[in-house]
PDB file of C-alpha atoms and ligand atoms in Angstrom:
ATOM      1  CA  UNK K   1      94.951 118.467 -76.998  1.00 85.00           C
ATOM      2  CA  UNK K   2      95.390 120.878 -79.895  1.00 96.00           C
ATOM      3  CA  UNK K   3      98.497 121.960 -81.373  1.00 98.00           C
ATOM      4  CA  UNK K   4      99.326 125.362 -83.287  1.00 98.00           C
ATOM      5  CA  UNK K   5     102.480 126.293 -84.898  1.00 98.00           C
ATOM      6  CA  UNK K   6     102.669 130.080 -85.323  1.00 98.00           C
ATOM      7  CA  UNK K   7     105.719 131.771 -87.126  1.00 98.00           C
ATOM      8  CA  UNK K   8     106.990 134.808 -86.639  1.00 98.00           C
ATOM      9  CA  UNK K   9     104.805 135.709 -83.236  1.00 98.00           C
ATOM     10  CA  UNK K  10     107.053 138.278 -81.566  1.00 98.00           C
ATOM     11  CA  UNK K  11     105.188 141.350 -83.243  1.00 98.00           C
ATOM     12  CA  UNK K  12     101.701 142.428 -84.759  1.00 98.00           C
ATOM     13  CA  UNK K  13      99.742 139.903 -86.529  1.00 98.00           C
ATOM     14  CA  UNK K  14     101.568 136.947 -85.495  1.00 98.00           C
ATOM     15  CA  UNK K  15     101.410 137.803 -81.803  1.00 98.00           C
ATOM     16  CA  UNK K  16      97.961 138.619 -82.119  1.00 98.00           C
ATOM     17  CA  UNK K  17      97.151 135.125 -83.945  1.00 98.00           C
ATOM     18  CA  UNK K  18      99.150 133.386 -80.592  1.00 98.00           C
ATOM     19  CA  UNK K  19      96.657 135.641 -77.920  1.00 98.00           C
ATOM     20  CA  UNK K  20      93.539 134.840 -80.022  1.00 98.00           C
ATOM     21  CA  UNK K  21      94.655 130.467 -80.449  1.00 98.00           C
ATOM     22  CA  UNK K  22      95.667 130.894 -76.615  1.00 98.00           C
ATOM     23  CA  UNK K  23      92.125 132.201 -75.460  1.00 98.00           C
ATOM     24  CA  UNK K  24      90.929 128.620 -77.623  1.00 97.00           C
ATOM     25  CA  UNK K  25      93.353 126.809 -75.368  1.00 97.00           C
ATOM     26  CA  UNK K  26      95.870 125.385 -78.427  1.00 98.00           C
ATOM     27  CA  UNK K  27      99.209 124.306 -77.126  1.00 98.00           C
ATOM     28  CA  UNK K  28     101.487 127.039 -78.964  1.00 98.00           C
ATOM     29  CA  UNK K  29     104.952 126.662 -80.964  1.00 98.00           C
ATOM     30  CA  UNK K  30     105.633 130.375 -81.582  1.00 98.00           C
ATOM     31  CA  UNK K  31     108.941 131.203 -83.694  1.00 98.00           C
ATOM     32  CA  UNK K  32     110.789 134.384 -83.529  1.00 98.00           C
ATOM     33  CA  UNK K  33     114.163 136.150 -83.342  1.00 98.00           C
ATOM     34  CA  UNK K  34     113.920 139.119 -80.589  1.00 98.00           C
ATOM     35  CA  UNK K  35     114.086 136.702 -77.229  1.00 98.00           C
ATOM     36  CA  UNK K  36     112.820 138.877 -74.703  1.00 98.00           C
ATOM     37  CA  UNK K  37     109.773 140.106 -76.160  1.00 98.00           C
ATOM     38  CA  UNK K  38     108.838 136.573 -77.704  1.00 98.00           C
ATOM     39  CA  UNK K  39     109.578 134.972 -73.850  1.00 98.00           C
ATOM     40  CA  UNK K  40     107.022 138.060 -72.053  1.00 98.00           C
ATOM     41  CA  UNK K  41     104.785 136.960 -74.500  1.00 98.00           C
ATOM     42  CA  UNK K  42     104.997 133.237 -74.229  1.00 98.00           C
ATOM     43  CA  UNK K  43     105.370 133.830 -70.347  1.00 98.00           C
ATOM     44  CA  UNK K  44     102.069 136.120 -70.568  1.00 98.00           C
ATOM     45  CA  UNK K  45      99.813 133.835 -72.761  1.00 98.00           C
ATOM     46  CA  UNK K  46     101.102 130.557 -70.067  1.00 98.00           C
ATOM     47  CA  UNK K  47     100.281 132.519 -67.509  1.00 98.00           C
ATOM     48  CA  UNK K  48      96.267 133.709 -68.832  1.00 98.00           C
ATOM     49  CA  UNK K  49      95.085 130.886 -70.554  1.00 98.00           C
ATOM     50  CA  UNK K  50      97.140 127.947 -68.608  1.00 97.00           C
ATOM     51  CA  UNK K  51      98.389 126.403 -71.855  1.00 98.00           C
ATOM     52  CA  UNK K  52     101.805 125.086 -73.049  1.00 98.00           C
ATOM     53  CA  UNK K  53     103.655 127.714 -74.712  1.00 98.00           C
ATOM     54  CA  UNK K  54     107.226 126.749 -76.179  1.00 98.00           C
ATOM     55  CA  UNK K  55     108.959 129.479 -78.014  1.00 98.00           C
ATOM     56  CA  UNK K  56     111.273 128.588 -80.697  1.00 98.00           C
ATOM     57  CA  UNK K  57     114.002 130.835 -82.377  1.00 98.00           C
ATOM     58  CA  UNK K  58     115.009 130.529 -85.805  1.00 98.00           C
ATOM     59  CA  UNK K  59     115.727 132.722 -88.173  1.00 98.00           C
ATOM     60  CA  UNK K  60     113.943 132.069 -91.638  1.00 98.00           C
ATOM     61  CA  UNK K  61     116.932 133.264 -93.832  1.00 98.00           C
ATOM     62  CA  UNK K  62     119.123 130.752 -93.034  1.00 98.00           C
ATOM     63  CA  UNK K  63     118.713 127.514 -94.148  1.00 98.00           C
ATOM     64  CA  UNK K  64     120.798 125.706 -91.841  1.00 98.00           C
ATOM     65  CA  UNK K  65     118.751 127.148 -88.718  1.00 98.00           C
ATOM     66  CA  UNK K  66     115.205 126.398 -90.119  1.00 98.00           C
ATOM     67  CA  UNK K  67     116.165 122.396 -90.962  1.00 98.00           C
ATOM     68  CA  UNK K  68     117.285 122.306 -87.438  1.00 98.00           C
ATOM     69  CA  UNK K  69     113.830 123.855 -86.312  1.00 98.00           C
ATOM     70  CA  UNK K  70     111.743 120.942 -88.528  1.00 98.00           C
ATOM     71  CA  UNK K  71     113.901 118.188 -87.281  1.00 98.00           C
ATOM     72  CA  UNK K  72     112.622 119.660 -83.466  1.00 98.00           C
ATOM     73  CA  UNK K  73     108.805 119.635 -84.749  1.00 98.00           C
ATOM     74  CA  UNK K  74     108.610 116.813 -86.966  1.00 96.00           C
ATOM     75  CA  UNK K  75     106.979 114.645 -84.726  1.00 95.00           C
ATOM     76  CA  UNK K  76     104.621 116.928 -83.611  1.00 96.00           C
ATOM     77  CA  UNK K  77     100.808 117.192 -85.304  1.00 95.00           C
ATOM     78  CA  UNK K  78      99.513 120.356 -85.781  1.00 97.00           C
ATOM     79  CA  UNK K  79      96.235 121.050 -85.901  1.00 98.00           C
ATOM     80  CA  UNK K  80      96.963 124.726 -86.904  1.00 98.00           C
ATOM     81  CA  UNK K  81      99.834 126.149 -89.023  1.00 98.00           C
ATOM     82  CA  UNK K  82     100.090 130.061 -89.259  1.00 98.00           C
ATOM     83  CA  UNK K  83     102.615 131.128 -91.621  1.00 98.00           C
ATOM     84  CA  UNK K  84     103.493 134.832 -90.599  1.00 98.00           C
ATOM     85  CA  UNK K  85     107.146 135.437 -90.723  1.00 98.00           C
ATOM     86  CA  UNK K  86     107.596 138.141 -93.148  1.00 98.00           C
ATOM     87  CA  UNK K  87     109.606 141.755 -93.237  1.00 97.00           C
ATOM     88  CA  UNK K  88     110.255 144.601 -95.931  1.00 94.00           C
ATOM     89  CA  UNK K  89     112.908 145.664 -96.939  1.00 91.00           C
ATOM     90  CA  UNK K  90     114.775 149.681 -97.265  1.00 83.00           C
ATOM     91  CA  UNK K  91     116.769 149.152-100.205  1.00 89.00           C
ATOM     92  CA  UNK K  92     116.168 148.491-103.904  1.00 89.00           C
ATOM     93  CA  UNK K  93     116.717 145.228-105.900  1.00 93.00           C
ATOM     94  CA  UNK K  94     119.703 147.410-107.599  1.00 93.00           C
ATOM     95  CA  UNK K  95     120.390 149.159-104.831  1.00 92.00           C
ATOM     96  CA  UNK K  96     121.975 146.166-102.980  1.00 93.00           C
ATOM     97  CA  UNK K  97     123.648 142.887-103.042  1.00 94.00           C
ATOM     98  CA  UNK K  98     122.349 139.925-104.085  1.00 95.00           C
ATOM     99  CA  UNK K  99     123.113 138.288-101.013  1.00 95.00           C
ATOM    100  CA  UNK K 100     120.646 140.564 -98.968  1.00 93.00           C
ATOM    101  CA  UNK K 101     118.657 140.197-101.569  1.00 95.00           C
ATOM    102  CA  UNK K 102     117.994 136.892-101.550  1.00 97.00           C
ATOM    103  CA  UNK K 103     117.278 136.593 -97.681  1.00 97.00           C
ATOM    104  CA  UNK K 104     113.759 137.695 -98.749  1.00 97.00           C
ATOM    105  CA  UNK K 105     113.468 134.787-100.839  1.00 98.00           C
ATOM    106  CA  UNK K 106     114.363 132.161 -98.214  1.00 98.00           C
ATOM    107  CA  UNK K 107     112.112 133.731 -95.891  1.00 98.00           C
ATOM    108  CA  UNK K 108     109.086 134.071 -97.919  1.00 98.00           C
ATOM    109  CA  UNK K 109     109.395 131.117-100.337  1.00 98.00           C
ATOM    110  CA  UNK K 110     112.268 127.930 -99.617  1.00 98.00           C
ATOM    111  CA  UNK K 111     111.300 128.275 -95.309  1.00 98.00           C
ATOM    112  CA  UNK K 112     107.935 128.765 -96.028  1.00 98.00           C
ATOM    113  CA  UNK K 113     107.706 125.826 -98.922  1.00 98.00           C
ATOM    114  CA  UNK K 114     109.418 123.835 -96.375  1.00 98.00           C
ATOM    115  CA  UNK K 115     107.350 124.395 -93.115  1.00 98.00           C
ATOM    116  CA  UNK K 116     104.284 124.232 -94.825  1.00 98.00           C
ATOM    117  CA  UNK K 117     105.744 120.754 -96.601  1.00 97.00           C
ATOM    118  CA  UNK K 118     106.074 118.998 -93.898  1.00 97.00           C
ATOM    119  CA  UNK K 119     103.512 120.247 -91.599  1.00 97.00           C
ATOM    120  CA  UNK K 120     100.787 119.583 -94.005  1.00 96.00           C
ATOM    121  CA  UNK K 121     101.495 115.981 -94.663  1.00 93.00           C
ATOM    122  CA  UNK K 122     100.982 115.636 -90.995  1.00 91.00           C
ATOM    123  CA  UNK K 123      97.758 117.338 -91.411  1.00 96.00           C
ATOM    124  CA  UNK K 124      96.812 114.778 -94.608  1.00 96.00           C
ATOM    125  CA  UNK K 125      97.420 111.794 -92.783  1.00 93.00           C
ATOM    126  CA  UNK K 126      95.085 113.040 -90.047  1.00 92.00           C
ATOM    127  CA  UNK K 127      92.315 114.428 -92.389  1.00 94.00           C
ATOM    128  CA  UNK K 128      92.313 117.926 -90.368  1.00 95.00           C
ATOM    129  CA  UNK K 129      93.660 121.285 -90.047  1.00 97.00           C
ATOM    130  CA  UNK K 130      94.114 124.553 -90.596  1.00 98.00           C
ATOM    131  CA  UNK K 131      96.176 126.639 -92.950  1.00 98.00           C
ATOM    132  CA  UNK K 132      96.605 130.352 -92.552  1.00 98.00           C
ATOM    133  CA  UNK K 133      99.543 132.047 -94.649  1.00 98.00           C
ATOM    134  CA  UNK K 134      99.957 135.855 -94.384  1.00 98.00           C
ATOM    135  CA  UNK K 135     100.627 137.624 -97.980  1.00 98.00           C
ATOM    136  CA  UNK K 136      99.884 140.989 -98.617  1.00 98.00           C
ATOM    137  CA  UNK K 137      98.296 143.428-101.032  1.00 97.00           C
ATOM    138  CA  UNK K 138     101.398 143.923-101.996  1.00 96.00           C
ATOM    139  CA  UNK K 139     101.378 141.221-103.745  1.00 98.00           C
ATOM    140  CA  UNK K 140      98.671 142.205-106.010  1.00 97.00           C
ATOM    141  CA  UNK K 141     100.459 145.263-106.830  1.00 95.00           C
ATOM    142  CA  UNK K 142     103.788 145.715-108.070  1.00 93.00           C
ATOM    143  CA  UNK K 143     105.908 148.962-107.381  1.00 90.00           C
ATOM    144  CA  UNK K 144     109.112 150.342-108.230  1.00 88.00           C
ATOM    145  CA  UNK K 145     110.587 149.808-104.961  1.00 87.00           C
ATOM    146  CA  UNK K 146     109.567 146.715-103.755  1.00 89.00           C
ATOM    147  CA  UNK K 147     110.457 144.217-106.318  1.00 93.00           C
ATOM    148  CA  UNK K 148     110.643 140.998-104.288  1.00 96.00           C
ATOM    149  CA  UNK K 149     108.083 141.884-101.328  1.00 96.00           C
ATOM    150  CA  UNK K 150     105.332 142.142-103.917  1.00 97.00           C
ATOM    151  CA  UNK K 151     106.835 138.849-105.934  1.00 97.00           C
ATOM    152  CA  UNK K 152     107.214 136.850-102.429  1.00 98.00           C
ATOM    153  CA  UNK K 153     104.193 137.715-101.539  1.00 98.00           C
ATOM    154  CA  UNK K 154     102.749 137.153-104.832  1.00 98.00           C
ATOM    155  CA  UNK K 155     104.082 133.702-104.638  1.00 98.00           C
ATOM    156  CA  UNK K 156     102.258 133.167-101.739  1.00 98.00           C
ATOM    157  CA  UNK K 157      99.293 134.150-102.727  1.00 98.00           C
ATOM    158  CA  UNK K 158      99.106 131.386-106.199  1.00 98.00           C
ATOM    159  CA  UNK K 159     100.630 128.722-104.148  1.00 98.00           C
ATOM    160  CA  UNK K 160      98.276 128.886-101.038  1.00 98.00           C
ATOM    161  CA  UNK K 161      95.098 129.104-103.732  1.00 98.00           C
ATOM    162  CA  UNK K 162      96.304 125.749-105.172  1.00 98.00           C
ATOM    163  CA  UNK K 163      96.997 124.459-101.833  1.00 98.00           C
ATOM    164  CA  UNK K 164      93.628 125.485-100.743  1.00 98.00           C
ATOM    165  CA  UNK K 165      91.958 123.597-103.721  1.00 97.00           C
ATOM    166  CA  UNK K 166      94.054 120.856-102.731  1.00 97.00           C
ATOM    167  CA  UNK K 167      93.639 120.166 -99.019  1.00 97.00           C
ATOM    168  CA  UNK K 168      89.578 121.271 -98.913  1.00 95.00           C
ATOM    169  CA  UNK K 169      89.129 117.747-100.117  1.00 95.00           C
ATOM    170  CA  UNK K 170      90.998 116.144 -96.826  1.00 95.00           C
ATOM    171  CA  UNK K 171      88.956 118.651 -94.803  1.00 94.00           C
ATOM    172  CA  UNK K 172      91.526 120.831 -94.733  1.00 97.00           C
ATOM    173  CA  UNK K 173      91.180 124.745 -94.569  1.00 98.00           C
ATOM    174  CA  UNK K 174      93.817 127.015 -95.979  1.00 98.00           C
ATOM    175  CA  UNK K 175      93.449 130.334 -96.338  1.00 98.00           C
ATOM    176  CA  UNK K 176      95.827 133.151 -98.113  1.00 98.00           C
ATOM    177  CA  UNK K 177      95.499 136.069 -95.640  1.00 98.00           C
ATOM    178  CA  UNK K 178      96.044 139.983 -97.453  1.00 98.00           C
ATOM    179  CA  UNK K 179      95.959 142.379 -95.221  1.00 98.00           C
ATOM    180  CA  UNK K 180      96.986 145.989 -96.435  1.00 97.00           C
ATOM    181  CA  UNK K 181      98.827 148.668 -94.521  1.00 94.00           C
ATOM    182  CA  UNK K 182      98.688 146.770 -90.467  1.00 96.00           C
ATOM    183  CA  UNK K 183     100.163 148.776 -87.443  1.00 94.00           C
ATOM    184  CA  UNK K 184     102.993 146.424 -86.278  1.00 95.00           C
ATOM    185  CA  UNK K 185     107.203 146.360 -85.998  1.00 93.00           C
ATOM    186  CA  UNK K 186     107.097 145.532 -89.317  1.00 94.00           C
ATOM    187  CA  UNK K 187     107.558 149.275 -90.852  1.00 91.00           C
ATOM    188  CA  UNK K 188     110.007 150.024 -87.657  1.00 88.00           C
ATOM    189  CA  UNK K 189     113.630 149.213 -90.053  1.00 80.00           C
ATOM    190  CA  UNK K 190     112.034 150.741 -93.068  1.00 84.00           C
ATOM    191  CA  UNK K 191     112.683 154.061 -94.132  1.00 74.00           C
ATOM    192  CA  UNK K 192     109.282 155.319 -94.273  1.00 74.00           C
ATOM    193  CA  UNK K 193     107.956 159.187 -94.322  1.00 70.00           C
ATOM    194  CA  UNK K 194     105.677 160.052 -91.142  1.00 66.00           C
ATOM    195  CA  UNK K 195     102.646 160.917 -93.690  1.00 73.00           C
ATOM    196  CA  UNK K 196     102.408 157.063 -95.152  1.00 77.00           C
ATOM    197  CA  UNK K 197     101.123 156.116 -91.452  1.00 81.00           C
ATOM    198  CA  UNK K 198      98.240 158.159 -91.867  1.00 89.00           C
ATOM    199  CA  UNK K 199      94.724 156.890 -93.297  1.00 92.00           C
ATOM    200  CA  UNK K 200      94.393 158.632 -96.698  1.00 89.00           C
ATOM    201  CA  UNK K 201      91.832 158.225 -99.529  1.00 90.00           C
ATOM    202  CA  UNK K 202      91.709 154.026 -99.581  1.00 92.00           C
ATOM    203  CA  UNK K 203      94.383 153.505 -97.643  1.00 90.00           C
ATOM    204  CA  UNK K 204      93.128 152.579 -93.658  1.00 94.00           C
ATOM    205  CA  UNK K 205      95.254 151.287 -91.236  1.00 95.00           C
ATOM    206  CA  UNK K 206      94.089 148.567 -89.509  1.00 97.00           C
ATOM    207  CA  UNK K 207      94.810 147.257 -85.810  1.00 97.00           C
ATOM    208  CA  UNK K 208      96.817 143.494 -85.859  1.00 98.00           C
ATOM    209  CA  UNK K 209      93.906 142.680 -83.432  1.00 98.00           C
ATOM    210  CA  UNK K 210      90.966 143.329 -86.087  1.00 98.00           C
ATOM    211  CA  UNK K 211      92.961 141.685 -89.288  1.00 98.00           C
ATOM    212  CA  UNK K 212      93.097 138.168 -87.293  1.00 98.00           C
ATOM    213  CA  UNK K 213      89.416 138.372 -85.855  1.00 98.00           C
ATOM    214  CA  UNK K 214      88.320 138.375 -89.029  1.00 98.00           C
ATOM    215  CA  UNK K 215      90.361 136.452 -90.634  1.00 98.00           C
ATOM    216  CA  UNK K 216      89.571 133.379 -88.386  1.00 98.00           C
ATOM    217  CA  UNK K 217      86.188 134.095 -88.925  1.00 98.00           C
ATOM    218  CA  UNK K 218      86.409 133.873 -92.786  1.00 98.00           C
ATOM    219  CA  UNK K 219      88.468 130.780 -91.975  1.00 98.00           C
ATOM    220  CA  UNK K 220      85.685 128.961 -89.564  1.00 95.00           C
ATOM    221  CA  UNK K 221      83.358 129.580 -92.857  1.00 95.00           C
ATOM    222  CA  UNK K 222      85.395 129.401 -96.201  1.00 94.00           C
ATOM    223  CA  UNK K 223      89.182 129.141 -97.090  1.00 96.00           C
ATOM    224  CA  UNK K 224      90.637 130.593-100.349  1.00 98.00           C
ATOM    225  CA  UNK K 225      92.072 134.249-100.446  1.00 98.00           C
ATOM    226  CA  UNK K 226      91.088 136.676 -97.815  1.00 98.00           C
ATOM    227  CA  UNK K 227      91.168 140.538 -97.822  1.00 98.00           C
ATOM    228  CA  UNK K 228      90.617 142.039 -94.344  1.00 98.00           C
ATOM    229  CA  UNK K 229      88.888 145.424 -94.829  1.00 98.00           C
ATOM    230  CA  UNK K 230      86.192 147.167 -96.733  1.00 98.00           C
ATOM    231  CA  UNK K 231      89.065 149.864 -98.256  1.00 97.00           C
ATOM    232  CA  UNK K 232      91.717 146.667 -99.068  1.00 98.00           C
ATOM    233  CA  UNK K 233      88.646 144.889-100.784  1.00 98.00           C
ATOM    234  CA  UNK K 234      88.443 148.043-102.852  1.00 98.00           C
ATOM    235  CA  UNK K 235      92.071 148.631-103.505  1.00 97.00           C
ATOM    236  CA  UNK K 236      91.935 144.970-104.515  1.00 98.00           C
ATOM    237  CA  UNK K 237      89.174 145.207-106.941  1.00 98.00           C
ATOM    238  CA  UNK K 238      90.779 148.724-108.415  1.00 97.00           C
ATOM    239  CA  UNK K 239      94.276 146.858-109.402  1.00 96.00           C
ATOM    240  CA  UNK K 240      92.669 143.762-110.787  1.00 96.00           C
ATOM    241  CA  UNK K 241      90.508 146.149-113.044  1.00 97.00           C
ATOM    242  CA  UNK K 242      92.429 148.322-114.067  1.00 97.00           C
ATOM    243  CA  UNK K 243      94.124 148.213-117.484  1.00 97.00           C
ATOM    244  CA  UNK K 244      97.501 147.334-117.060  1.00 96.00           C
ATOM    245  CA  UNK K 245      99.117 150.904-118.881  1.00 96.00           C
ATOM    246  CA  UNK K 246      97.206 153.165-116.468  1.00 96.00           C
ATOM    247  CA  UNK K 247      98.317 150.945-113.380  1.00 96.00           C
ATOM    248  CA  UNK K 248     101.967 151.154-114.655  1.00 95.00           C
ATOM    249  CA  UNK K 249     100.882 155.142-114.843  1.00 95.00           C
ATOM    250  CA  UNK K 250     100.087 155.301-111.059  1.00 94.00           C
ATOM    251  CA  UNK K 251     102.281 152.823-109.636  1.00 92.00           C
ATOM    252  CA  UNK K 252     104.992 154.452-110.818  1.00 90.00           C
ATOM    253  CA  UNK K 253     103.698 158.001-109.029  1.00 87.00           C
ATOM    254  CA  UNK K 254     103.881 156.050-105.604  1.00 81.00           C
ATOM    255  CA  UNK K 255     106.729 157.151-103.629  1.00 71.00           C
ATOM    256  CA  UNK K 256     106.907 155.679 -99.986  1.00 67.00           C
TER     257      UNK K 256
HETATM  258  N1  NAP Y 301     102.212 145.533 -91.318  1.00 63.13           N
HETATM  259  C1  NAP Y 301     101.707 145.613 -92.529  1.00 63.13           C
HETATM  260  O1  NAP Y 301     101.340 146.716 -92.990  1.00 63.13           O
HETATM  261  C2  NAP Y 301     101.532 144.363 -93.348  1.00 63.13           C
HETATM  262  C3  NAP Y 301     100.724 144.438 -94.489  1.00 63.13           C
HETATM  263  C4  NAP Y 301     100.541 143.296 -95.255  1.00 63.13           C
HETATM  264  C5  NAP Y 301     101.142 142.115 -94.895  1.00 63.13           C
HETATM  265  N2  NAP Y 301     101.929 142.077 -93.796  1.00 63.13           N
HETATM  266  C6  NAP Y 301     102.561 140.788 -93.471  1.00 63.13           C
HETATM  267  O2  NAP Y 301     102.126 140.369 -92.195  1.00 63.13           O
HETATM  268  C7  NAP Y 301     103.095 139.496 -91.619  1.00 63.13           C
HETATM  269  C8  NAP Y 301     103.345 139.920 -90.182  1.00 63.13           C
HETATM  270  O3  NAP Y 301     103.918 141.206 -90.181  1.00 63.13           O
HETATM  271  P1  NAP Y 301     103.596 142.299 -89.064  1.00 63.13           P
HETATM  272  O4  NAP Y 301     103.000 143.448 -89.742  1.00 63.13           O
HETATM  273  O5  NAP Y 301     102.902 141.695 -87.923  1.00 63.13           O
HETATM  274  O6  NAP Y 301     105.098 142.726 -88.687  1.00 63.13           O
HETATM  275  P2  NAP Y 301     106.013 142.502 -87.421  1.00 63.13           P
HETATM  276  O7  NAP Y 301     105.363 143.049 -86.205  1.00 63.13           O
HETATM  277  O8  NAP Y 301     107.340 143.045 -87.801  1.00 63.13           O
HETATM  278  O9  NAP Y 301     106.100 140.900 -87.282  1.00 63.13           O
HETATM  279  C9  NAP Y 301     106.892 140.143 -88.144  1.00 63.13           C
HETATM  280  C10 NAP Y 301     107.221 138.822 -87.500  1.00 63.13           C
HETATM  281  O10 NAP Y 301     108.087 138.088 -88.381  1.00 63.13           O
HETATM  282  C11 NAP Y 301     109.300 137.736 -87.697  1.00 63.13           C
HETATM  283  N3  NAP Y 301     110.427 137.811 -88.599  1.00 63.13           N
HETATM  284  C12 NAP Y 301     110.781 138.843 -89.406  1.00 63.13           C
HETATM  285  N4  NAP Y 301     111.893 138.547 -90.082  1.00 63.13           N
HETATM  286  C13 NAP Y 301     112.259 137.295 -89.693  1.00 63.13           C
HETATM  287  C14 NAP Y 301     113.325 136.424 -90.042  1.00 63.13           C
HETATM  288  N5  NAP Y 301     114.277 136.765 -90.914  1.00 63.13           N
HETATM  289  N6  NAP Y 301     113.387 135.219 -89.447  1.00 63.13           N
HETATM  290  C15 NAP Y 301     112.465 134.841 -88.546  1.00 63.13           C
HETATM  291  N7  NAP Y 301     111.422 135.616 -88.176  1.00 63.13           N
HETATM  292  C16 NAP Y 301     111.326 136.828 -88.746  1.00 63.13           C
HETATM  293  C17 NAP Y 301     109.416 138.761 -86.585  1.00 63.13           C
HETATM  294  O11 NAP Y 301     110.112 138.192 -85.484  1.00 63.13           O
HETATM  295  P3  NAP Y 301     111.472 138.799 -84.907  1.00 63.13           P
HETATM  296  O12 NAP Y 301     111.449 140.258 -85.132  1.00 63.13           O
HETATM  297  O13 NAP Y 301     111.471 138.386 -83.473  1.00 63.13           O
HETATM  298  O14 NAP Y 301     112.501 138.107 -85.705  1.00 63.13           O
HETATM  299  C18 NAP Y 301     107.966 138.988 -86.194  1.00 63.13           C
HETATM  300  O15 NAP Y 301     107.562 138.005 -85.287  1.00 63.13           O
HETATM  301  C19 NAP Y 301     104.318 139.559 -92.523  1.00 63.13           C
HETATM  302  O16 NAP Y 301     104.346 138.412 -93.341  1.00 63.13           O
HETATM  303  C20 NAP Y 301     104.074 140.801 -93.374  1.00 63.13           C
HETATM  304  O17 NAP Y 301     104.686 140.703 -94.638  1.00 63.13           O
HETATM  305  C21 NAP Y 301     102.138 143.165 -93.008  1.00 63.13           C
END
């Protein structure tokens, strides 16, 4: 019987990593915060692929709730972690509070470091597993608006890399999954004009659906960073490139 653990699976890429484990008949451990939709979907994946789905719901900025949600699974081994939870945010570093602020960072670093802590061991001691965390191109590219998406994200990106060289040798596979712009909830709160959501020049949307197909199929071959998308690759490629004075010069022309 194989186990995955799958945050943030109400929504876009997370749910679509739950259908696409389901149809490979994992026992699921999805977390989320919006109840209904999470249940339909937990109720619908039980219900197609007759597997045990147990939906969990914590939110990832508070501390207090996510040690309560490791004390629940720390006896469990996973055979497949999928770190997903992540959001954006509408307002500015200087624009708000610290507080608010810093929910970003509990999310995308201290839950995250912690999850993937303790689930990993697990996956040590066993000599198997599998790693996915979602980043973001974002987190190749710094803006003037999005100060600690890109640096989360960023984060993510060095630490799975060094997890990745890690773990290969206790046939482990971790990959660092980039996707760029990804229709999903996750631009619903942000205060976004109608034109960003449609494909210009490099930048393609993508379908949740098509990011994780290909992303498990990098996985079942190679681990390491992954960048869904012929455009992404390119956007990629441009920002690690280009000299660092003419990237300051367009990035700060982006408005969203
Ligand atoms: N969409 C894009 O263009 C894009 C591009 C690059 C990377 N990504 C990354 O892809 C990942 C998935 O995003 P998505 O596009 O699929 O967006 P989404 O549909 O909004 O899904 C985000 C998931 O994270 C959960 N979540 C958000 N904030 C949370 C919190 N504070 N505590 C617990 N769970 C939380 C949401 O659950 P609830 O709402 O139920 O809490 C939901 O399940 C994120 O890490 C995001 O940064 C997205």
């Amino acid at each position: 019987m194989k186990n995955a653990l799958i945050t943030g699976a109400t929504s876009g890429i997370g749910a679509s990593f739950a259908r696409r484990l389901g149809k490979e008949k994992y026992n699921l451990y999805i977390t989320g915060r919006r109840v209904e939709i999470i249940e339909k979907l937990a109720c619908d994946l039980r219900k197609k692929y007759n597997i045990k789905v147990t939906v969990m719901l914590v939110d990832f900025t508070l501390p207090q709730e996510v040690d309560n949600f490791l004390k629940k699974i720390e006896m469990i081994p996973f055979d497949f972690l999928i770190n997903n939870v992540g959001f954006g945010h509408k307002k500015k570093f200087f624009d708000d509070t610290y507080k608010k602020q810093n929910e970003m960072i509990e999310a995308h670093i201290i839950s995250f470091c912690k999850i993937t802590h303790l689930v990993s061991k697990n996956m040590i001691d066993n000599k198997r597993g599998n790693i996915i965390n979602v980043s973001s191109l974002a987190g190749f590219s710094p803006t003037s608006f999005n100060h600690l998406y890109s640096a989360t994200k960023s984060f993510i990106i060095t630490f799975t890399e060094s997890l990745h060289l890690e773990l290969s040798s206790f046939g482990i596979r971790v990959q660092v999954l980039c996707p760029g712009f990804t229709r999903s909830d996750f631009h619903n709160s942000l205060d976004i004009k109608e034109k960003t959501f449609k494909n210009r020049g490099l930048i393609r949307w993508m379908d949740p659906d098509k990011v994780t197909t290909l992303s498990l199929k990098s996985l079942n071959k190679k681990g390491g960073l992954y960048i869904p998308g012929l455009s992404n690759k390119i956007i990629y490629i441009i920002v690690k490139i280009l000299p660092k004075r003419l990237y300051y010069f367009l990035a700060k022309k982006i408005k969203i």
